[in-house]
Amino acid sequence: YWTVLEAGAQGGKLPDVFWMHSNESQRYMENDMLLDVTEQIAQSSIIDPENYPEDIWGLFTSDDKYYAVPKDIDTIALWYNKTMFDEAGLEYPNENWTWDDMTEAARKLTKPDGSQYGVGIRNDGGQMGYYNMIYSNGGYVISEDKKKSGYDDPKSIEAMKILETWINEGLMPSLSTMSETNVEVLMQSAQIAMTIQGSWMLASYEESEYALENLDVAELPMSASTGERVSMFNGLGWTAAANGEHPDEAWQLLEYLGSKEAQEKQAELGITMSAYNGTSDKWAQSSVFNLQAYINMMDNMIINPYSRNTIIWDSENNEILKQVYLGEKTMEEVCKEMAAQQNAVLAEE
C-alpha cells in the first residue's frame, strides 16, 4: 500500500482520499502532499478534536495545521493458547501477571523436542512486542522532543533483557522460523503458546478454526519493577491529496468517515477499534474472543515512537537486534548499538 502510495506521490497522482500513518505522515506533510483541513475542522459541527485521543492528532499535525481526520486506534494485548495452558496445568494469564510470570509460564509451556514453544516475538516486533516491555518498565525508545534514543537507558535495557532470556533459554522458535512464518500463523498452528498482537490482527484469528476453538486474549503483563501495564498505540488517519481535483467533496468524505456514525459502524462491523472516543466498545462485542482486553489496555496507552525518519532508524534497529537472536552479542551491547545509530539518524532530522 505504502509503496504504491509513494509512487503516486512522486508522479503527482495521489488518490483523492487515502490512509495516512505515523511512519509516513511527516514527509507527506512537509512536502505539501496532503490537503490542509485545519479550517474545515474548525468550522465543522461533526469533527471536534476533543472527541479523539489527544496524541493521535500529533501524528497528522505539522506547524499547528491538521492534515487528516483520525480513522482508528489500536492497542496491544496478549494472545494465549488455552488448550496448551490446560495441558500444562497452568492458570490462564490474568490482570495480576507480570513479565516474570509470563517467562515462568513460557518455560513450562516449552517442550524440549522443539514441537512447542512458550512464546514468539520477532526482532521487528517493536509495537507488537518489546516496546510495551520498555515503557511499562519506565524506559523509552525516543525522547519526547524526538532528539534522543532511549535504548541505552538502564530501564530500557532491563526490560529488553526479558526478551534476551526468552531467546537464550530457547523459549521461542528460531529467528529463521519466525522470519519465514509470522507469529500469528505459529499461534494458529499450535507451535507457540503465547504472543503479543495488535488489535488490527483480529481478522486473521477469526478466520482460523483452530484459533476460535483454542485461543483467547488477555491484558498485557505489567512490569514487576514499576507495577505498570502499558500498551503502545497508533492509528491511521483519513487524508486527502493537496492537489486533488475535488477538495470539497474529499473533505465531505473525510468528515463523514470521522463522524461518530461512521466510527460506530466501523466498530460494529468488527473492522478495528475506532478513534472516536467511546465507540470501540461495540468492536469488543463483535467477536467470540475476549476483546475487552484490548479496551482495558486503553487505560494506559503511550503513542508508538515516531519521528520524521522512523522507518530509517527502526529498520536499522531491527537488523541490529538480530545479533541477540543469533547469539552474537548480548542485549546490553545491542541496545547501546541501537541507541548510537538511532541518535545519528535523529541528529540529521
CSV table of C-alpha atoms in Angstrom, one decimal:
chain,number,residue,atom,x,y,z
A,1,TYR,CA,0.0,0.0,0.0
A,2,TRP,CA,2.6,2.5,1.1
A,3,THR,CA,4.9,1.7,-1.9
A,4,VAL,CA,2.0,2.3,-4.3
A,5,LEU,CA,1.1,5.5,-2.5
A,6,GLU,CA,4.7,6.8,-2.6
A,7,ALA,CA,4.8,6.1,-6.4
A,8,GLY,CA,1.6,8.1,-6.8
A,9,ALA,CA,3.1,11.0,-4.7
A,10,GLN,CA,6.2,11.1,-6.8
A,11,GLY,CA,4.1,11.1,-10.0
A,12,GLY,CA,1.7,13.7,-8.8
A,13,LYS,CA,-1.2,11.3,-8.9
A,14,LEU,CA,-2.3,10.6,-5.4
A,15,PRO,CA,-5.9,9.3,-4.7
A,16,ASP,CA,-8.5,11.9,-3.7
A,17,VAL,CA,-8.8,10.2,-0.3
A,18,PHE,CA,-6.5,7.7,1.4
A,19,TRP,CA,-5.0,6.4,4.6
A,20,MET,CA,-2.0,8.0,6.4
A,21,HIS,CA,0.2,6.5,9.1
A,22,SER,CA,2.7,7.9,11.6
A,23,ASN,CA,5.6,6.3,9.8
A,24,GLU,CA,4.8,8.2,6.7
A,25,SER,CA,2.9,11.3,7.6
A,26,GLN,CA,5.7,13.7,8.4
A,27,ARG,CA,7.3,13.6,5.0
A,28,TYR,CA,4.0,13.8,3.2
A,29,MET,CA,3.0,16.9,5.2
A,30,GLU,CA,6.4,18.6,4.9
A,31,ASN,CA,6.3,18.1,1.1
A,32,ASP,CA,2.8,19.6,0.8
A,33,MET,CA,1.2,16.4,-0.5
A,34,LEU,CA,-1.7,16.5,1.9
A,35,LEU,CA,-4.8,18.7,2.0
A,36,ASP,CA,-4.7,21.2,4.9
A,37,VAL,CA,-8.1,20.6,6.7
A,38,THR,CA,-7.5,23.0,9.6
A,39,GLU,CA,-10.2,25.5,8.6
A,40,GLN,CA,-12.6,22.7,7.7
A,41,ILE,CA,-12.2,21.1,11.1
A,42,ALA,CA,-12.7,24.5,12.9
A,43,GLN,CA,-15.9,25.1,11.1
A,44,SER,CA,-17.3,21.5,11.3
A,45,SER,CA,-20.1,20.6,13.6
A,46,ILE,CA,-19.2,16.9,13.2
A,47,ILE,CA,-15.4,16.8,13.8
A,48,ASP,CA,-14.2,18.0,17.2
A,49,PRO,CA,-10.6,17.2,18.1
A,50,GLU,CA,-11.8,16.7,21.7
A,51,ASN,CA,-13.7,13.6,20.7
A,52,TYR,CA,-10.5,11.6,19.8
A,53,PRO,CA,-7.4,10.7,21.8
A,54,GLU,CA,-5.2,13.7,22.1
A,55,ASP,CA,-1.9,12.1,21.0
A,56,ILE,CA,-3.5,10.8,17.7
A,57,TRP,CA,-3.7,14.3,16.3
A,58,GLY,CA,0.0,14.7,16.7
A,59,LEU,CA,0.5,12.1,14.0
A,60,PHE,CA,-1.2,14.2,11.4
A,61,THR,CA,-0.3,17.7,12.5
A,62,SER,CA,2.5,19.9,11.2
A,63,ASP,CA,3.1,23.6,12.1
A,64,ASP,CA,-0.2,23.6,14.0
A,65,LYS,CA,-2.2,22.5,11.0
A,66,TYR,CA,-4.3,19.4,10.6
A,67,TYR,CA,-3.8,17.1,7.6
A,68,ALA,CA,-6.0,14.2,8.4
A,69,VAL,CA,-9.1,13.0,10.4
A,70,PRO,CA,-8.5,10.0,12.7
A,71,LYS,CA,-9.7,6.7,11.4
A,72,ASP,CA,-8.9,4.2,14.1
A,73,ILE,CA,-6.6,3.4,17.0
A,74,ASP,CA,-5.1,0.2,18.1
A,75,THR,CA,-3.8,-1.3,21.4
A,76,ILE,CA,-1.7,-4.4,22.2
A,77,ALA,CA,-2.7,-7.5,24.1
A,78,LEU,CA,-1.5,-11.0,24.9
A,79,TRP,CA,-2.8,-13.9,22.9
A,80,TYR,CA,-2.5,-17.4,24.5
A,81,ASN,CA,-3.4,-21.0,23.8
A,82,LYS,CA,-6.0,-22.2,26.4
A,83,THR,CA,-5.5,-25.8,25.4
A,84,MET,CA,-1.7,-25.7,26.0
A,85,PHE,CA,-2.2,-24.0,29.3
A,86,ASP,CA,-4.8,-26.6,30.3
A,87,GLU,CA,-2.4,-29.4,29.3
A,88,ALA,CA,0.4,-27.9,31.4
A,89,GLY,CA,-1.9,-27.4,34.4
A,90,LEU,CA,-1.4,-23.6,34.3
A,91,GLU,CA,-3.8,-20.8,35.1
A,92,TYR,CA,-4.6,-18.5,32.2
A,93,PRO,CA,-2.9,-15.1,32.1
A,94,ASN,CA,-4.7,-12.6,34.3
A,95,GLU,CA,-4.6,-8.9,35.3
A,96,ASN,CA,-2.0,-9.7,38.0
A,97,TRP,CA,0.5,-11.2,35.7
A,98,THR,CA,4.0,-9.6,35.4
A,99,TRP,CA,6.5,-10.2,32.6
A,100,ASP,CA,8.3,-12.5,35.1
A,101,ASP,CA,5.1,-14.6,35.3
A,102,MET,CA,5.0,-14.8,31.5
A,103,THR,CA,8.6,-16.0,31.5
A,104,GLU,CA,7.8,-18.7,34.0
A,105,ALA,CA,4.8,-19.9,32.1
A,106,ALA,CA,6.8,-19.9,28.8
A,107,ARG,CA,9.4,-22.2,30.5
A,108,LYS,CA,6.6,-24.7,31.4
A,109,LEU,CA,5.0,-24.5,28.0
A,110,THR,CA,8.1,-25.1,26.0
A,111,LYS,CA,8.7,-28.7,25.0
A,112,PRO,CA,12.3,-29.9,24.7
A,113,ASP,CA,11.7,-31.7,21.4
A,114,GLY,CA,11.0,-28.3,19.7
A,115,SER,CA,7.4,-29.1,18.9
A,116,GLN,CA,6.0,-26.3,21.1
A,117,TYR,CA,7.5,-23.1,22.3
A,118,GLY,CA,6.3,-20.9,25.1
A,119,VAL,CA,6.3,-17.6,23.3
A,120,GLY,CA,7.1,-15.9,20.0
A,121,ILE,CA,8.2,-12.3,19.2
A,122,ARG,CA,10.1,-11.3,16.1
A,123,ASN,CA,13.0,-8.9,16.0
A,124,ASP,CA,10.9,-6.4,14.2
A,125,GLY,CA,8.1,-6.7,16.7
A,126,GLY,CA,8.5,-3.3,18.4
A,127,GLN,CA,4.9,-2.2,18.7
A,128,MET,CA,3.7,-5.8,19.0
A,129,GLY,CA,6.4,-6.7,21.4
A,130,TYR,CA,9.3,-5.2,23.4
A,131,TYR,CA,8.2,-1.5,23.2
A,132,ASN,CA,5.4,-2.4,25.7
A,133,MET,CA,8.0,-4.0,28.0
A,134,ILE,CA,10.3,-1.0,27.8
A,135,TYR,CA,7.6,1.6,28.5
A,136,SER,CA,6.0,-0.4,31.3
A,137,ASN,CA,9.4,-0.6,32.9
A,138,GLY,CA,9.9,3.2,32.8
A,139,GLY,CA,12.2,3.2,29.8
A,140,TYR,CA,11.7,4.8,26.4
A,141,VAL,CA,12.5,4.4,22.8
A,142,ILE,CA,12.7,8.0,21.8
A,143,SER,CA,12.6,11.2,23.9
A,144,GLU,CA,9.6,13.5,23.8
A,145,ASP,CA,11.5,16.1,21.8
A,146,LYS,CA,12.5,13.3,19.4
A,147,LYS,CA,16.1,14.1,19.7
A,148,LYS,CA,17.5,11.2,21.7
A,149,SER,CA,17.1,7.4,21.7
A,150,GLY,CA,16.2,5.7,24.9
A,151,TYR,CA,17.5,2.2,24.1
A,152,ASP,CA,20.7,2.8,26.2
A,153,ASP,CA,18.6,3.9,29.2
A,154,PRO,CA,19.1,1.4,32.1
A,155,LYS,CA,15.4,0.8,32.4
A,156,SER,CA,15.1,0.1,28.7
A,157,ILE,CA,18.0,-2.4,28.8
A,158,GLU,CA,16.5,-4.1,31.9
A,159,ALA,CA,13.2,-4.6,30.0
A,160,MET,CA,14.9,-5.8,26.9
A,161,LYS,CA,16.8,-8.4,28.9
A,162,ILE,CA,13.4,-10.2,29.4
A,163,LEU,CA,13.4,-10.8,25.6
A,164,GLU,CA,17.0,-11.9,25.9
A,165,THR,CA,16.0,-14.5,28.5
A,166,TRP,CA,13.4,-15.9,26.1
A,167,ILE,CA,16.0,-16.1,23.3
A,168,ASN,CA,18.8,-17.6,25.4
A,169,GLU,CA,16.6,-20.2,27.1
A,170,GLY,CA,15.1,-21.4,23.9
A,171,LEU,CA,11.6,-20.4,24.8
A,172,MET,CA,11.0,-19.0,21.3
A,173,PRO,CA,11.4,-20.5,17.8
A,174,SER,CA,14.5,-19.6,15.9
A,175,LEU,CA,14.7,-16.2,14.2
A,176,SER,CA,14.7,-18.0,10.8
A,177,THR,CA,11.4,-19.8,11.7
A,178,MET,CA,9.7,-16.6,12.8
A,179,SER,CA,11.0,-14.8,9.7
A,180,GLU,CA,9.6,-17.5,7.4
A,181,THR,CA,6.3,-17.9,9.3
A,182,ASN,CA,4.6,-15.0,11.0
A,183,VAL,CA,3.9,-15.4,14.7
A,184,GLU,CA,0.1,-15.4,14.2
A,185,VAL,CA,0.5,-18.4,11.9
A,186,LEU,CA,2.6,-20.1,14.5
A,187,MET,CA,-0.1,-19.5,17.1
A,188,GLN,CA,-2.8,-20.8,14.8
A,189,SER,CA,-0.8,-24.0,14.1
A,190,ALA,CA,-0.1,-24.9,17.7
A,191,GLN,CA,3.6,-24.1,17.6
A,192,ILE,CA,3.8,-21.4,20.2
A,193,ALA,CA,1.7,-20.8,23.3
A,194,MET,CA,1.8,-17.0,23.6
A,195,THR,CA,2.4,-14.0,21.5
A,196,ILE,CA,1.8,-10.2,21.7
A,197,GLN,CA,-0.5,-8.9,19.0
A,198,GLY,CA,-2.1,-5.6,17.9
A,199,SER,CA,-5.9,-5.2,17.8
A,200,TRP,CA,-5.7,-4.9,14.0
A,201,MET,CA,-4.7,-8.6,13.8
A,202,LEU,CA,-8.2,-9.8,14.8
A,203,ALA,CA,-9.3,-10.8,11.4
A,204,SER,CA,-6.5,-13.3,11.0
A,205,TYR,CA,-7.6,-15.1,14.1
A,206,GLU,CA,-11.3,-15.1,13.3
A,207,GLU,CA,-10.6,-16.8,10.0
A,208,SER,CA,-8.8,-19.7,11.8
A,209,GLU,CA,-11.0,-22.6,13.1
A,210,TYR,CA,-8.1,-23.6,15.4
A,211,ALA,CA,-7.9,-20.1,16.9
A,212,LEU,CA,-11.6,-19.9,17.5
A,213,GLU,CA,-11.5,-23.2,19.4
A,214,ASN,CA,-8.2,-22.9,21.3
A,215,LEU,CA,-7.0,-19.3,21.7
A,216,ASP,CA,-8.0,-16.2,23.6
A,217,VAL,CA,-6.8,-12.8,24.7
A,218,ALA,CA,-5.7,-11.2,27.9
A,219,GLU,CA,-4.3,-7.9,29.0
A,220,LEU,CA,-0.5,-7.4,28.7
A,221,PRO,CA,1.6,-8.3,31.8
A,222,MET,CA,2.9,-5.5,33.9
A,223,SER,CA,6.4,-4.7,35.0
A,224,ALA,CA,7.5,-6.3,38.3
A,225,SER,CA,9.6,-3.2,39.0
A,226,THR,CA,7.1,-0.5,38.4
A,227,GLY,CA,3.7,-2.3,38.6
A,228,GLU,CA,2.8,-0.5,35.4
A,229,ARG,CA,1.0,-2.1,32.5
A,230,VAL,CA,1.4,-0.2,29.2
A,231,SER,CA,0.1,-0.6,25.7
A,232,MET,CA,1.6,1.2,22.7
A,233,PHE,CA,-1.0,2.7,20.5
A,234,ASN,CA,-1.1,4.1,17.0
A,235,GLY,CA,-3.7,4.8,14.4
A,236,LEU,CA,-4.5,5.5,10.8
A,237,GLY,CA,-5.9,8.8,9.6
A,238,TRP,CA,-8.2,9.6,6.6
A,239,THR,CA,-6.5,12.3,4.5
A,240,ALA,CA,-6.8,13.9,1.0
A,241,ALA,CA,-4.5,14.9,-1.7
A,242,ALA,CA,-3.4,18.6,-1.7
A,243,ASN,CA,-3.7,18.7,-5.5
A,244,GLY,CA,-6.9,16.7,-5.8
A,245,GLU,CA,-9.5,17.9,-8.3
A,246,HIS,CA,-12.3,17.6,-5.8
A,247,PRO,CA,-11.1,19.1,-2.4
A,248,ASP,CA,-14.6,20.0,-1.2
A,249,GLU,CA,-16.0,16.5,-1.9
A,250,ALA,CA,-12.9,14.9,-0.4
A,251,TRP,CA,-13.4,16.9,2.8
A,252,GLN,CA,-17.1,15.8,2.9
A,253,LEU,CA,-16.0,12.2,2.8
A,254,LEU,CA,-13.3,12.8,5.5
A,255,GLU,CA,-15.9,14.5,7.7
A,256,TYR,CA,-18.3,11.6,7.4
A,257,LEU,CA,-15.6,8.9,7.9
A,258,GLY,CA,-14.5,10.6,11.1
A,259,SER,CA,-18.0,11.1,12.4
A,260,LYS,CA,-19.5,9.2,15.3
A,261,GLU,CA,-21.9,7.5,13.0
A,262,ALA,CA,-19.2,6.1,10.7
A,263,GLN,CA,-16.9,5.3,13.5
A,264,GLU,CA,-19.6,3.3,15.3
A,265,LYS,CA,-20.3,1.4,12.1
A,266,GLN,CA,-16.6,0.6,11.7
A,267,ALA,CA,-16.6,-0.8,15.2
A,268,GLU,CA,-19.8,-2.7,14.8
A,269,LEU,CA,-18.5,-4.4,11.7
A,270,GLY,CA,-15.5,-5.7,13.7
A,271,ILE,CA,-13.1,-4.0,11.4
A,272,THR,CA,-11.0,-2.3,14.0
A,273,MET,CA,-11.1,-0.1,17.1
A,274,SER,CA,-12.4,3.3,16.1
A,275,ALA,CA,-10.7,6.5,17.0
A,276,TYR,CA,-13.8,8.4,18.1
A,277,ASN,CA,-14.0,8.2,21.9
A,278,GLY,CA,-16.5,5.6,23.3
A,279,THR,CA,-17.2,3.8,20.0
A,280,SER,CA,-14.8,0.9,20.4
A,281,ASP,CA,-17.0,-0.9,22.9
A,282,LYS,CA,-19.1,-2.2,20.0
A,283,TRP,CA,-15.9,-3.6,18.4
A,284,ALA,CA,-15.2,-5.6,21.6
A,285,GLN,CA,-18.7,-7.1,21.4
A,286,SER,CA,-18.2,-8.2,17.8
A,287,SER,CA,-16.1,-11.3,18.5
A,288,VAL,CA,-16.0,-14.5,20.5
A,289,PHE,CA,-12.6,-13.6,21.7
A,290,ASN,CA,-12.0,-11.5,24.9
A,291,LEU,CA,-11.5,-8.2,23.0
A,292,GLN,CA,-12.3,-6.4,26.2
A,293,ALA,CA,-8.6,-7.0,27.0
A,294,TYR,CA,-7.7,-4.5,24.2
A,295,ILE,CA,-10.3,-2.0,25.5
A,296,ASN,CA,-8.8,-2.3,29.0
A,297,MET,CA,-5.3,-1.6,27.6
A,298,MET,CA,-6.6,1.9,26.7
A,299,ASP,CA,-6.3,2.8,30.3
A,300,ASN,CA,-2.6,3.4,30.0
A,301,MET,CA,-1.7,4.0,26.3
A,302,ILE,CA,1.5,5.5,25.0
A,303,ILE,CA,1.8,6.6,21.4
A,304,ASN,CA,4.0,4.4,19.3
A,305,PRO,CA,7.5,6.0,19.0
A,306,TYR,CA,8.0,8.0,15.8
A,307,SER,CA,9.9,10.9,14.3
A,308,ARG,CA,10.4,12.2,10.8
A,309,ASN,CA,12.6,9.3,9.8
A,310,THR,CA,11.1,6.5,11.8
A,311,ILE,CA,11.4,3.9,9.0
A,312,ILE,CA,15.1,4.5,8.8
A,313,TRP,CA,16.1,4.1,12.4
A,314,ASP,CA,13.5,1.5,13.1
A,315,SER,CA,14.5,-0.7,10.2
A,316,GLU,CA,18.2,-0.5,11.2
A,317,ASN,CA,17.5,-1.3,14.8
A,318,ASN,CA,15.6,-4.4,13.7
A,319,GLU,CA,18.7,-5.5,11.9
A,320,ILE,CA,21.0,-4.8,14.8
A,321,LEU,CA,18.7,-6.7,17.2
A,322,LYS,CA,19.1,-9.9,15.1
A,323,GLN,CA,22.6,-10.2,16.7
A,324,VAL,CA,20.9,-11.2,20.0
A,325,TYR,CA,18.6,-13.7,18.3
A,326,LEU,CA,21.6,-15.2,16.6
A,327,GLY,CA,23.7,-15.3,19.8
A,328,GLU,CA,26.4,-13.0,18.5
A,329,LYS,CA,26.0,-10.2,21.1
A,330,THR,CA,24.4,-9.5,24.5
A,331,MET,CA,21.3,-7.5,24.7
A,332,GLU,CA,23.1,-4.7,26.6
A,333,GLU,CA,25.7,-4.4,23.8
A,334,VAL,CA,23.0,-4.4,21.2
A,335,CYS,CA,20.8,-1.8,23.0
A,336,LYS,CA,23.8,0.6,23.1
A,337,GLU,CA,24.5,0.0,19.4
A,338,MET,CA,20.8,0.6,18.5
A,339,ALA,CA,20.9,3.9,20.5
A,340,ALA,CA,24.0,5.1,18.8
A,341,GLN,CA,22.7,4.5,15.3
A,342,GLN,CA,19.3,6.0,16.2
A,343,ASN,CA,20.9,9.1,17.6
A,344,ALA,CA,22.8,9.5,14.4
A,345,VAL,CA,19.6,9.4,12.4
A,346,LEU,CA,17.8,11.8,14.7
A,347,ALA,CA,20.7,14.3,14.6
A,348,GLU,CA,20.1,14.5,10.8
A,349,GLU,CA,16.4,15.3,11.2
